[in-house]
């Protein structure tokens, strides 16, 4: 292996990705199903190829995610195109490729009809229902230090409540059924979809939603539609706190909806992102220095909100660990772990108990596989970091080059 660059980098475990997929596959045994991996969580091409090889389908929210899924070899008939603002050109590509499309609104339906005509193909559609289920009820989690922390779903990642921008409200269902009936050459209604939100750590609400959804499916079937897909979206959370708490597993999730799915003889589609990829990766950083201001101690690292924005954006907690701590007698203090970006929002962790690190010490941010690299930016011209994974035999390979200053300059060439 070439030597790892001296800059922040993402390090994944390929075997852990495999184990996460196997957990879903085991949970789904006995059901006809599609695991639609939500590409937005992590769009590394090598990771996508691996997930495809393990039998996953893909969930897409843009034309480029669809192009990437095709490049990674995903079977388009196991792909689902979601989104509240899908563009006509992208819908045409989806229609040509035979991807399932979720209908999000009246104008979205019009665009799907137009795309079907342009592509000369009938589109298999699911209605994305907004079930008005609130995932954001907080609950107490006891962590290893016997402190209680509130786990809640940040409003930015709750999507299934009635004032959200996503999906179709119940009272409009008939309009959509009539509109589908009016376009028999363009649309085939094959199912219903919902997605409640993300970082969900209680599975009961998936059952609440599934009960509503099968009632909708009964209603839709009673009008003569042959719908046979129920898509319950993604959203299963993970133990970001490393609390050791018993959080729901894929099996718990699937078991809450299994009987309902079987009772209606449905194919189940699930759309996991985080629970497939988050716990497979760390962001590896180096300590630049330690300082104190007022009552605050800071560990300043080379990674930042540019590489990993979840703490800044959602106040998200990600576990932090020193991998090469200072001398054994180094004092333990409470630190904010911050980056070099010119924003006070540039923190990776607040109030963390760490032994005072020396310059150059390694510091990892755990559970960085989902919504970290895919949300990275080049703010302050911190170029996106390289990615590596540990293979099954323990060797390390690069799976994405880090971006460079030259990459940035290239955007101005020839202007
Ligand atoms: N399906 C739909 C329609 C979605 O909107 C999402 C995520 C998923 C599936 C996958 O959800 P997951 O299993 O990963 O929870 N950037 C935020 C998360 C945004 C989630 C957006 N939708 C974060 O870093 O927490």
Tab-separated table of N, CA and C in Angstrom, residues 27 56 82 123 134 147 179 187-188 195 216 295 317 326 342 344 371 397:
chain	number	residue	atom	x	y	z
A	27	UNK	N	-32.519	-10.779	8.295
A	27	UNK	CA	-33.788	-10.291	8.856
A	27	UNK	C	-34.931	-10.439	7.855
A	56	UNK	N	-27.666	-5.655	-3.091
A	56	UNK	CA	-28.517	-4.489	-2.822
A	56	UNK	C	-29.023	-3.855	-4.107
A	82	UNK	N	-36.462	8.712	-5.774
A	82	UNK	CA	-37.222	9.479	-4.787
A	82	UNK	C	-36.988	10.943	-4.980
A	123	UNK	N	-43.975	3.890	-16.806
A	123	UNK	CA	-43.166	3.959	-15.580
A	123	UNK	C	-43.899	3.266	-14.428
A	134	UNK	N	-44.719	11.080	13.789
A	134	UNK	CA	-43.635	11.926	14.302
A	134	UNK	C	-42.536	11.062	14.912
A	147	UNK	N	-24.548	8.256	32.667
A	147	UNK	CA	-25.239	9.536	32.496
A	147	UNK	C	-26.383	9.235	31.537
A	179	UNK	N	-55.661	10.374	-11.272
A	179	UNK	CA	-54.649	10.821	-12.257
A	179	UNK	C	-53.909	9.625	-12.846
A	187	UNK	N	-48.364	5.388	-16.870
A	187	UNK	CA	-48.098	5.051	-15.474
A	187	UNK	C	-48.682	3.691	-15.102
A	188	UNK	N	-47.900	2.926	-14.351
A	188	UNK	CA	-48.452	1.713	-13.722
A	188	UNK	C	-48.220	1.857	-12.214
A	195	UNK	N	-41.474	7.422	4.177
A	195	UNK	CA	-40.168	7.497	4.853
A	195	UNK	C	-40.364	8.450	6.017
A	216	UNK	N	-53.908	2.049	3.347
A	216	UNK	CA	-53.935	2.750	2.049
A	216	UNK	C	-53.905	1.739	0.909
A	295	UNK	N	-12.934	29.774	29.751
A	295	UNK	CA	-13.092	28.542	30.533
A	295	UNK	C	-13.016	27.303	29.649
A	317	UNK	N	-23.960	14.037	17.788
A	317	UNK	CA	-22.865	13.492	18.591
A	317	UNK	C	-22.186	12.384	17.808
A	326	UNK	N	-1.161	11.170	24.438
A	326	UNK	CA	0.082	11.712	24.980
A	326	UNK	C	0.689	10.714	25.965
A	342	UNK	N	-12.779	28.816	9.589
A	342	UNK	CA	-13.123	30.111	10.181
A	342	UNK	C	-14.604	30.233	10.491
A	344	UNK	N	-17.244	29.586	14.140
A	344	UNK	CA	-17.367	29.023	15.490
A	344	UNK	C	-18.164	27.732	15.476
A	371	UNK	N	-23.346	10.076	5.565
A	371	UNK	CA	-23.597	11.521	5.553
A	371	UNK	C	-22.394	12.316	6.060
A	397	UNK	N	-6.550	-0.531	1.198
A	397	UNK	CA	-6.476	-0.006	-0.171
A	397	UNK	C	-7.151	1.353	-0.229
